[in-house]
Coordinates of C-alpha atoms and ligand atoms in Angstrom, one line a residue:
X11 CA 0.0 0.0 0.0
X12 CA 1.2 3.5 -0.7
X13 CA 1.9 6.0 2.2
X14 CA -1.0 8.2 1.2
X15 CA -3.5 5.5 1.5
X16 CA -5.6 5.3 4.7
X17 CA -4.8 2.3 7.0
X18 CA -8.5 1.9 7.6
X19 CA -11.0 2.9 5.0
X20 CA -14.7 2.4 5.5
X21 CA -17.1 3.3 2.7
X22 CA -20.8 3.4 3.1
X23 CA -20.8 0.9 5.9
X24 CA -24.2 -0.1 7.3
X25 CA -25.0 -2.4 10.2
X26 CA -28.0 -3.2 12.4
X27 CA -28.5 -5.7 15.1
X28 CA -31.3 -8.3 14.5
X29 CA -34.8 -6.8 14.4
X30 CA -33.5 -3.3 15.2
X31 CA -33.0 -0.1 13.2
X32 CA -29.5 0.6 11.7
X33 CA -26.9 1.6 14.3
X34 CA -24.4 2.3 11.6
X35 CA -25.8 3.9 8.5
X36 CA -23.7 4.5 5.4
X37 CA -20.7 5.5 7.5
X38 CA -17.5 6.7 5.9
X39 CA -14.1 6.7 7.7
X40 CA -10.5 7.3 6.6
X41 CA -7.9 6.6 9.2
X42 CA -4.3 7.3 8.3
X43 CA -0.9 6.3 9.8
X44 CA -0.1 8.7 12.6
X45 CA -3.7 9.6 13.2
X46 CA -4.7 10.1 16.9
X47 CA -8.4 10.4 16.9
X48 CA -10.9 10.8 19.7
X49 CA -14.5 9.6 19.3
X50 CA -17.0 11.2 21.6
X51 CA -20.7 10.6 21.1
X52 CA -23.8 9.9 23.2
X53 CA -24.4 6.4 24.8
X54 CA -25.9 4.0 22.2
X55 CA -24.7 6.0 19.2
X56 CA -22.7 3.0 17.8
X57 CA -19.1 3.7 18.9
X58 CA -18.4 0.2 20.3
X59 CA -20.3 -1.3 17.3
X60 CA -18.0 0.6 14.9
X61 CA -14.8 -0.8 16.6
X62 CA -16.3 -4.3 16.5
X63 CA -17.0 -3.9 12.8
X64 CA -13.4 -2.8 12.1
X65 CA -12.1 -5.9 14.0
X66 CA -14.5 -8.2 12.1
X67 CA -16.3 -9.2 15.3
X68 CA -19.5 -8.0 13.6
X69 CA -20.0 -8.0 9.8
X70 CA -21.6 -5.1 8.0
X71 CA -24.8 -5.5 6.1
X72 CA -23.5 -3.4 3.2
X73 CA -20.5 -1.2 2.3
X74 CA -16.8 -1.8 1.7
X75 CA -13.9 -2.0 4.2
X76 CA -10.2 -1.8 3.3
X77 CA -7.7 -2.2 6.0
X78 CA -3.9 -2.0 5.5
X79 CA -4.7 -1.5 1.8
X80 CA -6.7 -4.7 1.3
X81 CA -10.4 -5.4 1.1
X82 CA -11.7 -7.2 4.2
X83 CA -14.9 -9.2 4.0
X84 CA -14.6 -12.7 5.1
X85 CA -13.4 -14.1 8.4
X86 CA -10.0 -15.1 7.1
X87 CA -9.4 -11.5 5.9
X88 CA -9.6 -10.4 9.5
X89 CA -6.7 -12.6 10.9
X90 CA -4.2 -10.0 9.8
X91 CA -6.4 -7.1 11.0
X92 CA -6.6 -8.7 14.5
X93 CA -2.8 -9.2 14.5
X94 CA -2.0 -5.6 13.6
X95 CA -4.8 -3.7 15.3
X96 CA -5.2 -4.0 19.1
X97 CA -8.7 -3.6 20.5
X98 CA -9.2 -2.6 24.1
X99 CA -12.8 -3.8 24.9
X100 CA -15.1 -1.5 26.8
X101 CA -15.7 -4.2 29.3
X102 CA -12.4 -5.7 30.7
X103 CA -14.2 -8.9 31.4
X104 CA -14.6 -9.5 27.7
X105 CA -10.8 -9.2 27.4
X106 CA -9.4 -11.2 30.3
X107 CA -9.9 -15.0 30.5
X108 CA -6.8 -16.5 32.0
X109 CA -6.3 -17.4 35.6
X110 CA -3.4 -15.2 36.2
X111 CA -2.3 -11.8 34.9
X112 CA 1.0 -13.1 33.4
X113 CA -0.9 -15.9 31.5
X114 CA -3.4 -13.3 30.2
X115 CA -0.7 -10.9 29.0
X116 CA 1.5 -13.7 27.6
X117 CA -1.4 -15.3 25.7
X118 CA -1.2 -12.9 22.7
X119 CA 2.6 -13.1 22.1
X120 CA 2.4 -16.9 22.4
X121 CA -0.4 -16.9 19.9
X122 CA 1.8 -14.9 17.6
X123 CA 4.4 -17.6 17.7
X124 CA 6.8 -16.2 20.3
X125 CA 8.6 -18.7 22.5
X126 CA 7.5 -19.1 26.1
X127 CA 10.7 -17.2 27.3
X128 CA 10.1 -14.4 24.8
X129 CA 6.4 -14.1 25.7
X130 CA 7.2 -13.9 29.4
X131 CA 9.9 -11.3 28.8
X132 CA 7.5 -9.1 26.7
X133 CA 4.7 -9.6 29.2
X134 CA 6.9 -8.5 32.2
X135 CA 8.2 -5.5 30.2
X136 CA 4.7 -4.4 29.3
X137 CA 3.4 -4.8 32.8
X138 CA 6.3 -2.8 34.1
X139 CA 5.7 -0.1 31.5
X140 CA 2.2 0.3 32.7
X141 CA 3.2 0.4 36.4
X142 CA 2.0 -3.2 37.0
X143 CA 5.3 -4.8 38.0
X144 CA 4.5 -7.4 40.7
X145 CA 1.0 -8.2 39.3
X146 CA 2.3 -11.2 37.4
X147 CA 0.8 -13.9 39.7
X148 CA -2.3 -12.0 40.7
X149 CA -5.6 -13.8 40.1
X150 CA -7.2 -11.9 37.2
X151 CA -10.8 -12.2 38.3
X152 CA -9.9 -10.8 41.7
X153 CA -8.5 -7.6 40.4
X154 CA -10.3 -4.3 40.9
X155 CA -12.1 -2.7 38.0
X156 CA -9.3 -0.2 37.3
X157 CA -6.6 -2.9 37.6
X158 CA -8.5 -5.1 35.1
X159 CA -8.6 -2.2 32.7
X160 CA -4.9 -1.7 32.9
X161 CA -4.1 -5.4 32.6
X162 CA -6.5 -5.5 29.6
X163 CA -4.4 -2.7 28.1
X164 CA -1.2 -4.7 28.8
X165 CA -2.7 -7.7 26.9
X166 CA -3.3 -5.4 23.9
X167 CA 0.2 -3.7 24.0
X168 CA 2.0 -7.0 24.5
X169 CA 0.9 -7.9 20.9
X170 CA 2.8 -4.9 19.6
X171 CA 0.0 -3.7 17.4
X172 CA 0.3 -0.9 14.8
X173 CA -3.0 0.7 15.6
X174 CA -4.9 0.8 18.9
X175 CA -8.6 1.0 19.2
X176 CA -9.3 1.9 22.8
X177 CA -12.9 1.7 24.0
X178 CA -13.3 3.9 27.1
X179 CA -9.8 3.3 28.4
X180 CA -10.1 5.5 31.5
X181 CA -13.5 4.4 32.5
X182 CA -13.1 3.4 36.2
X183 CA -9.5 4.7 36.5
X184 CA -8.7 7.2 39.2
X185 CA -7.2 10.6 38.2
X186 CA -3.6 9.6 38.9
X187 CA -3.9 6.4 36.9
X188 CA -5.6 8.1 33.9
X189 CA -2.8 10.8 34.1
X190 CA -0.3 7.9 33.8
X191 CA -2.2 6.5 30.8
X192 CA -2.0 9.9 29.1
X193 CA 1.8 9.8 29.5
X194 CA 1.9 6.2 28.2
X195 CA -0.2 7.1 25.1
X196 CA 1.9 10.2 24.4
X197 CA 5.1 8.1 24.5
X198 CA 3.8 5.4 22.2
X199 CA 4.7 5.7 18.6
X200 CA 1.3 4.4 17.5
X201 CA -1.8 5.5 15.6
X202 CA -4.9 5.2 17.6
X203 CA -8.6 5.9 18.0
X204 CA -10.0 6.4 21.4
X205 CA -13.6 6.3 22.5
X206 CA -14.1 8.4 25.6
X207 CA -16.7 10.7 27.3
X208 CA -13.8 12.7 28.9
X209 CA -12.9 15.7 26.9
X210 CA -9.8 16.6 28.9
X211 CA -8.4 13.1 28.4
X212 CA -9.1 13.3 24.6
X213 CA -7.7 16.8 24.4
X214 CA -4.5 15.5 26.0
X215 CA -4.1 12.4 23.9
X216 CA -5.6 13.1 20.4
X217 CA -5.2 15.5 17.5
X218 CA -8.9 15.6 16.5
X219 CA -12.2 14.6 18.1
X220 CA -14.9 13.1 15.9
X221 CA -18.5 12.5 16.9
X222 CA -21.2 10.2 15.7
X223 CA -24.9 10.9 14.9
X224 CA -27.5 9.0 12.9
X225 CA -25.1 6.1 12.4
X226 CA -22.4 8.3 10.8
X227 CA -19.1 9.9 11.8
X228 CA -19.1 13.6 11.7
X229 CA -15.7 15.2 11.1
X230 CA -17.1 18.6 10.1
X231 CA -15.1 21.4 11.8
X232 CA -18.4 22.9 13.0
X233 CA -19.3 19.7 14.7
X234 CA -16.0 18.9 16.4
X235 CA -16.1 18.9 20.1
X236 CA -14.7 21.9 21.8
X237 CA -14.2 22.9 25.4
X238 CA -16.5 25.3 27.1
X239 CA -16.3 27.4 30.2
X240 CA -20.0 28.3 30.1
X241 CA -23.0 26.1 31.1
X242 CA -24.6 24.5 28.1
X243 CA -27.8 22.5 27.6
X244 CA -26.1 19.9 25.5
X245 CA -23.7 19.1 28.3
X246 CA -20.4 17.6 27.3
X247 CA -21.6 16.3 23.9
X248 CA -20.7 17.7 20.5
X249 CA -23.0 20.3 19.1
X250 CA -22.9 23.2 16.6
X251 CA -23.1 26.8 17.6
X252 CA -25.2 29.3 15.7
X253 CA -23.0 32.0 14.3
Ligands
LIG304 N1 -25.7 -7.3 20.9 C1 -26.6 -6.4 20.6 N2 -27.9 -6.7 20.3 C2 -28.8 -5.8 20.0 N3 -28.6 -4.4 20.1 C3 -27.4 -4.0 20.5 C4 -26.3 -5.0 20.8 N4 -25.2 -4.3 21.1 C5 -25.5 -3.0 21.1 N5 -26.8 -2.8 20.7 C6 -27.5 -1.6 20.5 O1 -26.9 -0.8 19.5 C7 -26.8 0.5 19.8 C8 -25.3 1.0 19.8 O2 -24.6 0.3 20.8 P1 -23.1 0.6 21.0 O3 -22.6 -0.3 22.1 O4 -22.3 0.5 19.8 O5 -23.1 2.1 21.5 P2 -22.0 3.0 22.2 O6 -21.9 4.3 21.4 O7 -20.7 2.3 22.3 O8 -22.6 3.4 23.6 P3 -21.9 3.6 25.1 O9 -21.4 5.0 25.1 O10 -23.0 3.4 26.0 O11 -20.8 2.5 25.2 C9 -27.4 0.7 21.2 O12 -28.8 1.2 21.0 C10 -27.4 -0.7 21.8 O13 -28.6 -0.9 22.6
LIG305 MG1 -19.6 1.6 23.9

Protein backbone atom coordinates (compact mmCIF):
# COMPACT_ATOMS: atom_id res chain seq x y z
CA UNK A 1 0.00 0.00 0.00
CA UNK A 2 1.24 3.51 -0.65
CA UNK A 3 1.93 5.99 2.16
CA UNK A 4 -0.99 8.25 1.20
CA UNK A 5 -3.54 5.48 1.47
CA UNK A 6 -5.60 5.27 4.67
CA UNK A 7 -4.79 2.35 7.00
CA UNK A 8 -8.50 1.94 7.64
CA UNK A 9 -10.99 2.94 4.97
CA UNK A 10 -14.70 2.39 5.49
CA UNK A 11 -17.06 3.26 2.66
CA UNK A 12 -20.81 3.43 3.08
CA UNK A 13 -20.85 0.86 5.89
CA UNK A 14 -24.23 -0.05 7.35
CA UNK A 15 -25.03 -2.38 10.23
CA UNK A 16 -28.03 -3.23 12.35
CA UNK A 17 -28.52 -5.74 15.15
CA UNK A 18 -31.29 -8.29 14.50
CA UNK A 19 -34.75 -6.79 14.42
CA UNK A 20 -33.48 -3.30 15.21
CA UNK A 21 -33.02 -0.11 13.18
CA UNK A 22 -29.55 0.60 11.72
CA UNK A 23 -26.92 1.56 14.30
CA UNK A 24 -24.36 2.31 11.61
CA UNK A 25 -25.82 3.93 8.54
CA UNK A 26 -23.72 4.45 5.40
CA UNK A 27 -20.73 5.45 7.50
CA UNK A 28 -17.48 6.66 5.93
CA UNK A 29 -14.14 6.74 7.72
CA UNK A 30 -10.55 7.29 6.57
CA UNK A 31 -7.93 6.64 9.23
CA UNK A 32 -4.29 7.33 8.32
CA UNK A 33 -0.92 6.31 9.78
CA UNK A 34 -0.07 8.70 12.60
CA UNK A 35 -3.70 9.62 13.23
CA UNK A 36 -4.72 10.06 16.86
CA UNK A 37 -8.45 10.44 16.86
CA UNK A 38 -10.90 10.82 19.72
CA UNK A 39 -14.46 9.60 19.32
CA UNK A 40 -16.98 11.20 21.61
CA UNK A 41 -20.69 10.64 21.12
CA UNK A 42 -23.75 9.86 23.23
CA UNK A 43 -24.44 6.44 24.77
CA UNK A 44 -25.88 4.04 22.24
CA UNK A 45 -24.71 6.01 19.20
CA UNK A 46 -22.73 3.04 17.83
CA UNK A 47 -19.11 3.71 18.89
CA UNK A 48 -18.43 0.23 20.26
CA UNK A 49 -20.27 -1.31 17.29
CA UNK A 50 -17.97 0.63 14.94
CA UNK A 51 -14.82 -0.79 16.63
CA UNK A 52 -16.27 -4.30 16.49
CA UNK A 53 -16.98 -3.89 12.77
CA UNK A 54 -13.36 -2.80 12.13
CA UNK A 55 -12.09 -5.91 13.99
CA UNK A 56 -14.48 -8.20 12.10
CA UNK A 57 -16.32 -9.19 15.29
CA UNK A 58 -19.48 -7.96 13.58
CA UNK A 59 -20.03 -8.02 9.82
CA UNK A 60 -21.55 -5.07 7.95
CA UNK A 61 -24.80 -5.51 6.07
CA UNK A 62 -23.50 -3.37 3.23
CA UNK A 63 -20.54 -1.20 2.29
CA UNK A 64 -16.81 -1.78 1.74
CA UNK A 65 -13.92 -1.97 4.16
CA UNK A 66 -10.24 -1.77 3.27
CA UNK A 67 -7.70 -2.23 6.02
CA UNK A 68 -3.93 -2.01 5.46
CA UNK A 69 -4.74 -1.48 1.79
CA UNK A 70 -6.65 -4.74 1.34
CA UNK A 71 -10.39 -5.38 1.10
CA UNK A 72 -11.66 -7.21 4.21
CA UNK A 73 -14.87 -9.15 4.02
CA UNK A 74 -14.59 -12.74 5.10
CA UNK A 75 -13.44 -14.13 8.44
CA UNK A 76 -9.99 -15.07 7.07
CA UNK A 77 -9.38 -11.48 5.92
CA UNK A 78 -9.58 -10.36 9.54
CA UNK A 79 -6.74 -12.59 10.86
CA UNK A 80 -4.19 -9.98 9.78
CA UNK A 81 -6.41 -7.14 11.01
CA UNK A 82 -6.57 -8.69 14.50
CA UNK A 83 -2.81 -9.21 14.55
CA UNK A 84 -2.01 -5.62 13.57
CA UNK A 85 -4.82 -3.74 15.34
CA UNK A 86 -5.22 -3.99 19.11
CA UNK A 87 -8.73 -3.55 20.50
CA UNK A 88 -9.23 -2.65 24.14
CA UNK A 89 -12.76 -3.81 24.93
CA UNK A 90 -15.12 -1.45 26.76
CA UNK A 91 -15.66 -4.19 29.35
CA UNK A 92 -12.41 -5.69 30.68
CA UNK A 93 -14.23 -8.94 31.44
CA UNK A 94 -14.56 -9.45 27.67
CA UNK A 95 -10.77 -9.20 27.36
CA UNK A 96 -9.42 -11.23 30.26
CA UNK A 97 -9.91 -14.96 30.50
CA UNK A 98 -6.77 -16.55 31.96
CA UNK A 99 -6.35 -17.44 35.64
CA UNK A 100 -3.36 -15.16 36.24
CA UNK A 101 -2.27 -11.77 34.94
CA UNK A 102 0.97 -13.12 33.41
CA UNK A 103 -0.88 -15.87 31.53
CA UNK A 104 -3.37 -13.35 30.19
CA UNK A 105 -0.68 -10.93 28.96
CA UNK A 106 1.52 -13.72 27.55
CA UNK A 107 -1.39 -15.31 25.67
CA UNK A 108 -1.21 -12.86 22.74
CA UNK A 109 2.55 -13.09 22.14
CA UNK A 110 2.42 -16.91 22.44
CA UNK A 111 -0.40 -16.94 19.93
CA UNK A 112 1.76 -14.89 17.56
CA UNK A 113 4.38 -17.62 17.68
CA UNK A 114 6.80 -16.23 20.29
CA UNK A 115 8.64 -18.73 22.48
CA UNK A 116 7.54 -19.08 26.09
CA UNK A 117 10.66 -17.23 27.29
CA UNK A 118 10.10 -14.38 24.81
CA UNK A 119 6.40 -14.15 25.67
CA UNK A 120 7.16 -13.92 29.39
CA UNK A 121 9.85 -11.31 28.75
CA UNK A 122 7.48 -9.13 26.65
CA UNK A 123 4.72 -9.55 29.24
CA UNK A 124 6.93 -8.54 32.15
CA UNK A 125 8.20 -5.49 30.25
CA UNK A 126 4.66 -4.44 29.28
CA UNK A 127 3.39 -4.83 32.83
CA UNK A 128 6.32 -2.80 34.11
CA UNK A 129 5.73 -0.12 31.45
CA UNK A 130 2.15 0.25 32.74
CA UNK A 131 3.25 0.36 36.38
CA UNK A 132 2.00 -3.17 36.99
CA UNK A 133 5.26 -4.85 38.00
CA UNK A 134 4.47 -7.37 40.72
CA UNK A 135 1.02 -8.15 39.29
CA UNK A 136 2.26 -11.22 37.37
CA UNK A 137 0.80 -13.86 39.66
CA UNK A 138 -2.32 -12.00 40.72
CA UNK A 139 -5.60 -13.80 40.06
CA UNK A 140 -7.22 -11.94 37.16
CA UNK A 141 -10.84 -12.16 38.30
CA UNK A 142 -9.94 -10.82 41.73
CA UNK A 143 -8.46 -7.57 40.39
CA UNK A 144 -10.28 -4.28 40.92
CA UNK A 145 -12.11 -2.71 37.97
CA UNK A 146 -9.31 -0.22 37.30
CA UNK A 147 -6.61 -2.88 37.62
CA UNK A 148 -8.51 -5.07 35.14
CA UNK A 149 -8.63 -2.17 32.70
CA UNK A 150 -4.85 -1.69 32.93
CA UNK A 151 -4.15 -5.43 32.61
CA UNK A 152 -6.46 -5.46 29.55
CA UNK A 153 -4.36 -2.69 28.06
CA UNK A 154 -1.24 -4.74 28.82
CA UNK A 155 -2.69 -7.71 26.89
CA UNK A 156 -3.27 -5.39 23.92
CA UNK A 157 0.15 -3.69 24.01
CA UNK A 158 2.00 -7.00 24.46
CA UNK A 159 0.87 -7.94 20.94
CA UNK A 160 2.79 -4.93 19.62
CA UNK A 161 -0.03 -3.69 17.38
CA UNK A 162 0.35 -0.92 14.79
CA UNK A 163 -3.01 0.66 15.60
CA UNK A 164 -4.87 0.84 18.90
CA UNK A 165 -8.63 1.02 19.20
CA UNK A 166 -9.33 1.93 22.81
CA UNK A 167 -12.94 1.72 23.96
CA UNK A 168 -13.30 3.92 27.05
CA UNK A 169 -9.80 3.25 28.41
CA UNK A 170 -10.07 5.52 31.47
CA UNK A 171 -13.51 4.43 32.53
CA UNK A 172 -13.06 3.38 36.16
CA UNK A 173 -9.51 4.72 36.46
CA UNK A 174 -8.65 7.24 39.16
CA UNK A 175 -7.17 10.62 38.23
CA UNK A 176 -3.59 9.61 38.89
CA UNK A 177 -3.88 6.42 36.86
CA UNK A 178 -5.60 8.14 33.93
CA UNK A 179 -2.83 10.75 34.07
CA UNK A 180 -0.33 7.93 33.79
CA UNK A 181 -2.24 6.54 30.82
CA UNK A 182 -2.01 9.95 29.12
CA UNK A 183 1.80 9.77 29.48
CA UNK A 184 1.87 6.19 28.22
CA UNK A 185 -0.18 7.05 25.12
CA UNK A 186 1.86 10.17 24.35
CA UNK A 187 5.06 8.13 24.49
CA UNK A 188 3.80 5.36 22.23
CA UNK A 189 4.72 5.68 18.58
CA UNK A 190 1.33 4.38 17.46
CA UNK A 191 -1.75 5.46 15.57
CA UNK A 192 -4.91 5.19 17.61
CA UNK A 193 -8.57 5.91 17.97
CA UNK A 194 -10.00 6.40 21.45
CA UNK A 195 -13.62 6.33 22.52
CA UNK A 196 -14.14 8.41 25.64
CA UNK A 197 -16.67 10.68 27.28
CA UNK A 198 -13.83 12.67 28.91
CA UNK A 199 -12.94 15.74 26.87
CA UNK A 200 -9.82 16.57 28.90
CA UNK A 201 -8.44 13.08 28.35
CA UNK A 202 -9.13 13.27 24.60
CA UNK A 203 -7.68 16.75 24.42
CA UNK A 204 -4.47 15.50 25.99
CA UNK A 205 -4.11 12.38 23.85
CA UNK A 206 -5.57 13.08 20.42
CA UNK A 207 -5.23 15.55 17.52
CA UNK A 208 -8.88 15.59 16.51
CA UNK A 209 -12.17 14.59 18.07
CA UNK A 210 -14.93 13.12 15.93
CA UNK A 211 -18.48 12.49 16.91
CA UNK A 212 -21.24 10.18 15.71
CA UNK A 213 -24.86 10.93 14.91
CA UNK A 214 -27.49 9.00 12.95
CA UNK A 215 -25.08 6.12 12.40
CA UNK A 216 -22.40 8.29 10.77
CA UNK A 217 -19.12 9.85 11.83
CA UNK A 218 -19.11 13.62 11.74
CA UNK A 219 -15.72 15.19 11.10
CA UNK A 220 -17.07 18.56 10.09
CA UNK A 221 -15.12 21.36 11.81
CA UNK A 222 -18.40 22.87 12.96
CA UNK A 223 -19.34 19.68 14.72
CA UNK A 224 -16.01 18.93 16.36
CA UNK A 225 -16.10 18.86 20.11
CA UNK A 226 -14.71 21.90 21.81
CA UNK A 227 -14.24 22.89 25.39
CA UNK A 228 -16.55 25.31 27.14
CA UNK A 229 -16.33 27.45 30.19
CA UNK A 230 -20.04 28.28 30.07
CA UNK A 231 -22.99 26.14 31.06
CA UNK A 232 -24.60 24.46 28.10
CA UNK A 233 -27.84 22.54 27.62
CA UNK A 234 -26.05 19.91 25.50
CA UNK A 235 -23.66 19.06 28.35
CA UNK A 236 -20.40 17.56 27.25
CA UNK A 237 -21.64 16.33 23.91
CA UNK A 238 -20.72 17.73 20.54
CA UNK A 239 -22.99 20.34 19.10
CA UNK A 240 -22.93 23.19 16.63
CA UNK A 241 -23.12 26.84 17.61
CA UNK A 242 -25.21 29.27 15.68
CA UNK A 243 -22.96 31.95 14.29
N1 LIG B 1 -25.70 -7.31 20.85
C1 LIG B 1 -26.63 -6.37 20.65
N2 LIG B 1 -27.89 -6.71 20.26
C2 LIG B 1 -28.82 -5.76 20.02
N3 LIG B 1 -28.60 -4.44 20.14
C3 LIG B 1 -27.37 -4.05 20.52
C4 LIG B 1 -26.32 -4.98 20.80
N4 LIG B 1 -25.20 -4.30 21.14
C5 LIG B 1 -25.55 -3.00 21.08
N5 LIG B 1 -26.83 -2.84 20.71
C6 LIG B 1 -27.54 -1.56 20.52
O1 LIG B 1 -26.89 -0.83 19.49
C7 LIG B 1 -26.78 0.55 19.81
C8 LIG B 1 -25.33 0.99 19.77
O2 LIG B 1 -24.59 0.31 20.78
P1 LIG B 1 -23.06 0.58 21.05
O3 LIG B 1 -22.64 -0.33 22.14
O4 LIG B 1 -22.32 0.51 19.77
O5 LIG B 1 -23.11 2.11 21.54
P2 LIG B 1 -21.97 3.03 22.17
O6 LIG B 1 -21.94 4.28 21.37
O7 LIG B 1 -20.69 2.27 22.31
O8 LIG B 1 -22.59 3.37 23.60
P3 LIG B 1 -21.89 3.58 25.07
O9 LIG B 1 -21.37 5.00 25.10
O10 LIG B 1 -23.03 3.39 26.01
O11 LIG B 1 -20.83 2.53 25.22
C9 LIG B 1 -27.45 0.70 21.18
O12 LIG B 1 -28.76 1.17 20.98
C10 LIG B 1 -27.44 -0.69 21.76
O13 LIG B 1 -28.55 -0.90 22.60
MG1 LIG C 1 -19.61 1.64 23.90
